[in-house]
């Protein structure tokens, strides 16, 4: 049997391929670190206190914090009390973006976080478990003269978690509580130039609405969106990588179909991995620049989930098919105990994502973190997912250890072979072990990427250049997975060479049954036989 390219390619050519892929990997990191800006930008806003003088709210009126049609404003609540303005007539207005700027579809999404500035008062303290009821409306327009169009309106509740770090005495009245940031809004596309938020805190003492939430002085918002420059670099990478993976996938499967036997399980799984990589690569995000597709964030999560599920399943099957434990595998049903939990976990994460971003398609102010039950459920999902990820990585390391141990056990048959054949098989074993270590390195890099992506935006100074760390990891890890899938499909494609043809002059006395098949299951046309014979006996072909 001819075997795979990783077996029959000369060491020189293999080194050239490896160095080329390594250079592309370095380039992927450099694109993000030196060319692209930071992935996201955070803009801080202080809400303007507008006065609603209308007596009957039959029509929705929008309050602008600045500009030619700006609202009647007050500076403090003491001023409102002096003018006998009730709390229900105060509207907190925030215009996104800041004056003389405009939003862009290149920003991709908009995440808004809310923080209350609450002053301590002895007779108006924050009660335990206090809930702030928020009446919020979101509007948009695409020029500075047209009327505002309502985009969403909702009544939301947010639980206040605040601490007062000093003694609660009259001397410390006026000091501010330290309150946690609250999730407020998430929009899956930025299709308009200007957005306006009008926030009310309605008070109803009889129904205990906004009672016991302390003396709110101001509302601050932080708007986070993807940088347009990073988006362009990201789209360019996807556009470049899509045909690369698509071409190698077609080439790989064509080589499989030219063989006289049917494809084995490992070959099918490699094709599925290539399909999932192509699915995540296809740059449909280009359409989000011209269309108001608010579901793009959810769609991106689904694509990423499919790829990671396929990748985790591939690693399990990849190691299992190389265990060399004389067990007849080559059937997907053999791996249902390992792959089943991966599929179940992915489905649970999909349900969790639908509960958050799925609902946000109709109500951008919804957050699963807003309620106690939702917070506990979300934390449970995260903790379970973290534990499962750790257990999976340990199990993968154990399988790799088993593969290495079994290969080392089979090496005892090598001294009986001729020198040329022994050197050939020692090279195969080294190549396979190296590929397994690269696989573990890719997994570790992904874990590091997720950790760093949770840290605040950072950058390093390198001479006169600024290296954006987060951007480098985003583009570098994305490039790494493409290169990994590319390398797997290339190296595990059937080779047209036969090792025996090349080495016949130096190994005439070797028995053909000594062949060691490290990459694919030896099969008949009608099905697989025992795999990975390394005993020097006649192979059952």
XYZ file of N, CA and C in Angstrom, residues 34-213:
540
model
N 1.075 44.125 14.099
C 1.698 45.321 13.538
C 0.796 46.099 12.588
N -0.144 45.414 11.928
C -0.985 46.085 10.938
C -2.344 46.459 11.526
N -3.008 45.497 12.145
C -4.357 45.749 12.660
C -4.314 46.547 13.962
N -5.289 47.419 14.188
C -5.405 48.080 15.498
C -5.961 47.102 16.521
N -6.197 47.561 17.735
C -6.783 46.698 18.758
C -8.174 46.245 18.307
N -8.613 45.074 18.714
C -9.892 44.534 18.214
C -11.092 45.408 18.554
N -11.118 45.986 19.743
C -12.300 46.748 20.163
C -11.906 48.101 20.733
N -12.891 48.989 20.772
C -12.728 50.317 21.355
C -13.851 50.553 22.362
N -13.506 51.111 23.498
C -14.485 51.445 24.536
C -14.603 52.965 24.646
N -15.830 53.463 24.592
C -16.093 54.905 24.680
C -16.984 55.152 25.899
N -16.606 56.115 26.727
C -17.349 56.412 27.951
C -18.329 57.568 27.712
N -19.504 57.431 28.282
C -20.542 58.457 28.159
C -21.113 58.767 29.538
N -21.422 60.039 29.757
C -22.147 60.476 30.949
C -23.522 60.944 30.496
N -24.562 60.309 31.029
C -25.916 60.628 30.591
C -26.294 62.052 30.981
N -26.972 62.744 30.075
C -27.486 64.096 30.333
C -28.894 63.997 30.916
N -29.137 64.795 31.962
C -30.462 64.775 32.610
C -31.379 65.760 31.890
N -32.343 65.229 31.176
C -33.319 66.042 30.463
C -34.631 66.071 31.248
N -35.385 67.145 31.064
C -36.668 67.319 31.750
C -37.788 67.117 30.734
N -38.688 66.193 31.051
C -39.846 65.930 30.202
C -41.015 66.781 30.721
N -41.354 67.815 29.964
C -42.417 68.736 30.395
C -43.778 68.372 29.840
N -43.831 67.357 28.982
C -45.128 66.975 28.402
C -45.997 66.317 29.469
N -47.283 66.661 29.457
C -48.204 66.117 30.449
C -48.796 64.781 30.007
N -49.042 64.641 28.716
C -49.635 63.401 28.213
C -48.677 62.798 27.183
N -48.225 61.612 27.450
C -47.249 60.963 26.583
C -47.964 60.074 25.564
N -48.657 60.697 24.654
C -49.346 59.921 23.624
C -48.389 59.489 22.532
N -47.417 60.341 22.230
C -46.424 60.011 21.219
C -45.052 59.906 21.884
N -44.227 59.071 21.289
C -42.868 58.910 21.817
C -42.058 60.143 21.462
N -41.548 60.796 22.476
C -40.715 61.964 22.274
C -39.281 61.613 22.636
N -38.348 61.985 21.757
C -36.948 61.674 21.978
C -36.212 62.919 22.447
N -35.358 62.729 23.446
C -34.648 63.843 24.070
C -33.176 63.776 23.690
N -32.724 64.851 23.023
C -31.332 64.954 22.580
C -30.506 65.684 23.630
N -29.338 65.162 23.982
C -28.529 65.827 25.010
C -27.805 67.075 24.522
N -27.624 67.222 23.195
C -26.932 68.392 22.651
C -27.410 68.598 21.214
N -26.951 69.682 20.604
C -27.363 69.971 19.234
C -28.433 71.045 19.171
N -28.951 71.323 17.966
C -29.941 72.400 17.800
C -31.275 72.110 18.497
N -31.645 70.861 18.605
C -32.930 70.508 19.236
C -32.716 69.835 20.589
N -31.751 70.346 21.321
C -31.430 69.709 22.596
C -32.536 69.952 23.618
N -32.573 69.082 24.604
C -33.640 69.108 25.597
C -33.370 70.152 26.684
N -34.382 70.405 27.512
C -34.197 71.225 28.706
C -33.447 70.400 29.742
N -32.321 70.912 30.200
C -31.445 70.113 31.050
C -31.366 70.669 32.460
N -31.039 69.763 33.372
C -30.700 70.146 34.739
C -29.365 69.495 35.072
N -28.649 70.112 35.993
C -27.320 69.606 36.332
C -27.374 68.554 37.433
N -28.163 68.845 38.469
C -28.226 67.942 39.618
C -29.678 67.716 40.022
N -29.862 66.712 40.868
C -31.208 66.440 41.384
C -31.634 67.476 42.417
N -30.660 68.146 43.034
C -31.012 69.249 43.934
C -31.688 70.370 43.157
N -31.200 70.600 41.951
C -31.829 71.604 41.080
C -33.244 71.166 40.701
N -33.426 69.853 40.471
C -34.766 69.344 40.150
C -35.706 69.540 41.329
N -35.243 69.295 42.536
C -36.087 69.482 43.709
C -36.438 70.951 43.892
N -35.470 71.836 43.630
C -35.739 73.273 43.761
C -36.788 73.726 42.758
N -36.786 73.125 41.587
C -37.755 73.481 40.544
C -39.009 72.613 40.605
N -39.088 71.759 41.645
C -40.240 70.872 41.845
C -40.484 69.968 40.629
N -39.382 69.421 40.131
C -39.454 68.470 39.011
C -39.423 67.065 39.594
N -40.425 66.255 39.274
C -40.514 64.912 39.816
C -39.533 63.965 39.102
N -39.193 62.887 39.819
C -38.241 61.922 39.268
C -38.775 61.273 37.987
N -40.098 61.126 37.903
C -40.677 60.489 36.708
C -40.571 61.369 35.466
N -40.243 62.649 35.663
C -40.123 63.574 34.523
C -38.680 63.806 34.112
N -37.765 63.017 34.653
C -36.353 63.158 34.302
C -35.966 62.013 33.368
N -35.365 62.372 32.252
C -34.931 61.396 31.247
C -33.415 61.498 31.100
N -32.738 60.387 31.235
C -31.282 60.339 31.017
C -31.046 60.065 29.532
N -30.429 61.009 28.866
C -30.228 60.917 27.417
C -28.753 60.699 27.087
N -28.502 59.768 26.205
C -27.137 59.480 25.754
C -27.152 59.348 24.240
N -26.310 60.130 23.583
C -26.180 60.051 22.123
C -24.913 59.284 21.798
N -25.051 58.247 20.964
C -23.919 57.442 20.524
C -23.750 57.629 19.028
N -22.606 58.135 18.557
C -21.361 58.397 19.283
C -21.305 59.808 19.857
N -20.099 60.231 20.227
C -19.881 61.581 20.741
C -20.082 62.598 19.625
N -20.227 63.897 19.968
C -20.432 64.927 18.922
C -19.334 64.903 17.851
N -19.741 65.214 16.618
C -18.851 65.298 15.454
C -18.249 63.949 15.054
N -18.871 62.891 15.493
C -18.451 61.556 15.072
C -19.677 60.782 14.594
N -19.445 59.660 13.933
C -20.558 58.826 13.487
C -20.156 57.363 13.532
N -21.159 56.506 13.706
C -20.918 55.064 13.743
C -20.791 54.521 12.320
N -20.322 53.283 12.219
C -20.075 52.681 10.907
C -20.420 51.197 10.944
N -20.916 50.639 9.825
C -21.156 49.193 9.780
C -19.898 48.362 10.014
N -18.720 48.963 9.813
C -17.473 48.255 10.055
C -17.275 47.949 11.540
N -18.043 48.607 12.402
C -17.923 48.357 13.844
C -18.537 47.014 14.246
N -19.370 46.430 13.397
C -19.907 45.072 13.530
C -20.911 44.880 14.665
N -20.609 45.324 15.853
C -21.531 45.146 16.971
C -21.374 46.311 17.942
N -22.332 46.442 18.845
C -22.261 47.487 19.868
C -22.739 46.904 21.191
N -21.847 46.877 22.153
C -22.140 46.384 23.495
C -22.088 47.571 24.457
N -23.145 47.736 25.235
C -23.229 48.880 26.153
C -23.340 48.359 27.588
N -22.508 48.900 28.456
C -22.486 48.548 29.879
C -22.887 49.776 30.689
N -23.663 49.541 31.743
C -24.226 50.646 32.540
C -23.630 50.639 33.945
N -23.444 51.843 34.487
C -23.004 51.989 35.874
C -23.722 53.171 36.514
N -24.266 52.939 37.698
C -24.922 54.000 38.453
C -23.927 54.664 39.400
N -23.984 55.999 39.465
C -23.286 56.757 40.505
C -24.288 57.011 41.623
N -24.132 56.307 42.744
C -25.098 56.374 43.841
C -24.410 56.927 45.078
N -24.954 58.005 45.606
C -24.395 58.642 46.802
C -25.010 58.030 48.057
N -24.215 57.979 49.106
C -24.694 57.431 50.373
C -25.476 58.480 51.161
N -26.649 58.095 51.608
C -27.461 58.918 52.497
C -27.955 58.038 53.635
N -27.898 58.572 54.860
C -28.289 57.779 56.020
C -29.744 57.332 55.932
N -30.598 58.193 55.387
C -32.027 57.873 55.343
C -32.484 57.406 53.966
N -31.516 57.119 53.091
C -31.867 56.608 51.759
C -30.759 55.649 51.294
N -30.600 54.570 52.038
C -29.552 53.616 51.732
C -30.055 52.568 50.731
N -29.085 51.895 50.122
C -29.428 50.824 49.177
C -29.824 49.590 49.976
N -31.000 49.085 49.728
C -31.472 47.894 50.423
C -30.831 46.642 49.831
N -30.790 45.599 50.626
C -30.263 44.326 50.145
C -31.158 43.774 49.037
N -30.528 43.339 47.954
C -31.285 42.787 46.829
C -32.078 43.827 46.060
N -31.647 45.096 46.144
C -32.392 46.175 45.477
C -32.384 45.974 43.966
N -33.530 46.230 43.333
C -33.677 46.131 41.883
C -33.968 47.506 41.311
N -33.214 47.876 40.310
C -33.471 49.124 39.597
C -34.317 48.811 38.369
N -35.497 49.434 38.286
C -36.378 49.259 37.130
C -36.085 50.360 36.126
N -35.795 49.969 34.896
C -35.349 50.906 33.875
C -36.325 50.883 32.708
N -36.826 52.056 32.358
C -37.641 52.235 31.161
C -36.728 52.841 30.099
N -36.371 52.049 29.093
C -35.345 52.481 28.145
C -35.859 52.350 26.720
N -35.479 53.331 25.908
C -35.800 53.316 24.491
C -34.555 53.581 23.663
N -34.469 52.928 22.506
C -33.341 53.093 21.590
C -33.869 53.549 20.238
N -33.256 54.600 19.701
C -33.661 55.135 18.396
C -32.422 55.342 17.530
N -32.669 55.505 16.221
C -31.556 55.708 15.293
C -31.953 56.694 14.211
N -30.944 57.233 13.541
C -31.122 58.016 12.321
C -29.787 58.048 11.587
N -29.838 58.423 10.308
C -28.636 58.387 9.479
C -28.156 59.762 9.046
N -28.813 60.811 9.527
C -28.320 62.169 9.298
C -28.714 63.013 10.502
N -28.254 64.251 10.515
C -28.435 65.095 11.705
C -29.727 65.903 11.685
N -30.532 65.755 10.639
C -31.739 66.590 10.543
C -33.029 65.775 10.572
N -32.959 64.491 10.253
C -34.187 63.695 10.191
C -34.667 63.343 11.601
N -35.913 62.851 11.670
C -36.483 62.455 12.949
C -35.911 61.110 13.397
N -35.955 60.917 14.704
C -35.470 59.662 15.263
C -36.503 58.550 15.030
N -36.020 57.375 14.688
C -36.868 56.199 14.480
C -36.628 55.206 15.604
N -37.707 54.798 16.247
C -37.552 53.869 17.364
C -37.063 52.509 16.878
N -36.073 52.003 17.566
C -35.493 50.704 17.233
C -35.897 49.642 18.254
N -35.989 50.016 19.513
C -36.375 49.072 20.569
C -36.838 49.852 21.786
N -37.726 49.241 22.550
C -38.196 49.830 23.805
C -38.490 48.704 24.777
N -38.080 48.877 26.031
C -38.234 47.786 26.979
C -38.223 48.302 28.416
N -38.861 47.550 29.286
C -38.754 47.744 30.725
C -37.851 46.627 31.266
N -36.751 47.027 31.863
C -35.781 46.055 32.341
C -35.515 46.251 33.828
N -35.060 45.186 34.455
C -34.648 45.247 35.850
C -33.198 44.800 35.969
N -32.450 45.527 36.772
C -31.067 45.189 37.042
C -30.838 45.194 38.546
N -30.225 44.128 39.029
C -29.951 44.017 40.453
C -28.706 44.820 40.802
N -28.814 45.642 41.841
C -27.696 46.481 42.270
C -26.809 45.709 43.237
N -25.535 45.668 42.915
C -24.545 45.061 43.805
C -23.514 46.131 44.135
N -23.725 46.778 45.283
C -22.905 47.935 45.650
C -22.307 47.740 47.046
N -21.123 48.273 47.234
C -20.458 48.245 48.538
C -20.075 49.659 48.938
N -20.228 49.937 50.238
C -19.795 51.228 50.781
C -18.584 50.943 51.661
N -17.420 51.396 51.200
C -16.154 50.970 51.796
C -15.832 51.663 53.108
N -16.523 52.749 53.436
C -16.258 53.445 54.694
C -17.451 53.275 55.636
N -17.311 53.831 56.830
C -18.372 53.693 57.832
C -19.621 54.451 57.389
N -20.782 53.868 57.631
C -22.046 54.493 57.260
C -22.466 55.467 58.373
N -21.892 56.657 58.326
C -22.189 57.705 59.310
C -22.593 58.977 58.578
N -23.123 59.930 59.349
C -23.533 61.213 58.747
C -22.339 61.943 58.141
N -21.151 61.746 58.730
C -19.970 62.441 58.202
C -19.614 61.971 56.792
N -19.995 60.751 56.462
C -19.638 60.206 55.149
C -20.771 60.312 54.130
N -21.813 61.052 54.455
C -22.879 61.260 53.487
C -22.341 62.007 52.262
N -22.776 61.604 51.108
C -22.307 62.213 49.860
C -21.222 61.414 49.176
N -20.565 60.508 49.925
C -19.590 59.625 49.289
C -20.331 58.600 48.416
N -19.639 58.084 47.444
C -20.295 57.192 46.477
C -20.057 55.718 46.812
N -21.091 54.936 46.547
C -20.960 53.482 46.626
C -20.057 52.996 45.481
N -19.451 51.857 45.697
C -18.736 51.173 44.622
C -19.668 50.096 44.061
N -20.195 50.353 42.882
C -21.206 49.465 42.284
C -20.618 48.705 41.102
N -21.052 47.472 40.968
C -20.602 46.649 39.846
C -21.223 47.139 38.543
N -20.478 46.898 37.450
C -21.001 47.234 36.128
C -22.158 46.303 35.781
N -23.132 46.843 35.069
C -24.334 46.082 34.732
C -24.439 45.904 33.220
N -24.723 44.687 32.744
C -24.974 44.519 31.302
C -26.245 45.273 30.927
N -26.168 46.013 29.828
C -27.292 46.888 29.501
C -27.876 46.627 28.121
N -27.015 46.549 27.087
C -27.540 46.416 25.728
C -26.486 45.788 24.832
N -26.952 45.013 23.853
C -26.060 44.470 22.831
C -26.797 44.433 21.504
N -26.208 45.060 20.499
C -26.779 45.112 19.151
C -25.829 44.375 18.217
N -26.384 43.468 17.409
C -25.560 42.606 16.575
C -25.049 43.238 15.300
N -25.450 44.432 14.985
C -24.930 45.150 13.813
C -25.027 46.645 14.065
N -24.152 47.379 13.412
C -24.147 48.846 13.552
C -24.446 49.418 12.172
N -25.715 49.349 11.780
C -26.107 49.709 10.417
C -26.418 51.190 10.260
N -26.488 51.940 11.369
C -26.869 53.345 11.304
C -25.758 54.231 11.884
N -25.825 55.503 11.525
C -24.753 56.421 11.920
C -24.922 56.954 13.333
N -26.168 57.153 13.747
C -26.397 57.787 15.047
C -27.428 56.988 15.839
N -27.181 56.860 17.128
C -28.097 56.167 18.031
C -28.379 57.058 19.239
N -29.579 56.924 19.773
C -29.989 57.732 20.917
C -30.656 56.830 21.949
N -30.189 56.933 23.178
C -30.768 56.192 24.293
C -31.477 57.159 25.222
N -32.710 56.871 25.539
C -33.465 57.625 26.546
C -33.814 56.668 27.684
N -33.334 56.983 28.865
C -33.485 56.108 30.028
C -34.288 56.821 31.100
N -35.303 56.159 31.596
C -36.097 56.679 32.718
C -35.995 55.702 33.888
N -36.068 56.269 35.081
C -36.126 55.473 36.304
C -37.447 55.785 37.005
N -38.536 55.175 36.557
C -39.862 55.503 37.108
C -39.957 55.115 38.590
N -40.599 55.971 39.362
C -40.749 55.739 40.800
C -42.227 55.537 41.119
N -42.532 54.449 41.823
C -43.892 54.174 42.288
C -43.770 53.553 43.676
N -43.975 54.382 44.692
C -43.778 53.915 46.057
C -44.793 52.835 46.435
N -46.011 52.928 45.918
C -47.037 51.938 46.266
C -46.670 50.556 45.754
N -46.106 50.491 44.533
C -45.709 49.209 43.967
C -44.240 48.870 44.245
N -43.592 49.703 45.060
C -42.189 49.487 45.431
C -41.276 49.457 44.198
N -41.569 50.329 43.238
C -40.741 50.426 42.042
C -39.682 51.503 42.256
N -38.421 51.112 42.098
C -37.280 52.013 42.308
C -37.297 52.660 43.691
N -37.661 51.871 44.675
C -37.607 52.296 46.071
C -36.510 51.487 46.754
N -35.666 52.166 47.510
C -34.570 51.493 48.191
C -33.356 51.259 47.314
N -33.193 52.085 46.274
C -32.020 51.944 45.398
C -31.002 53.050 45.638
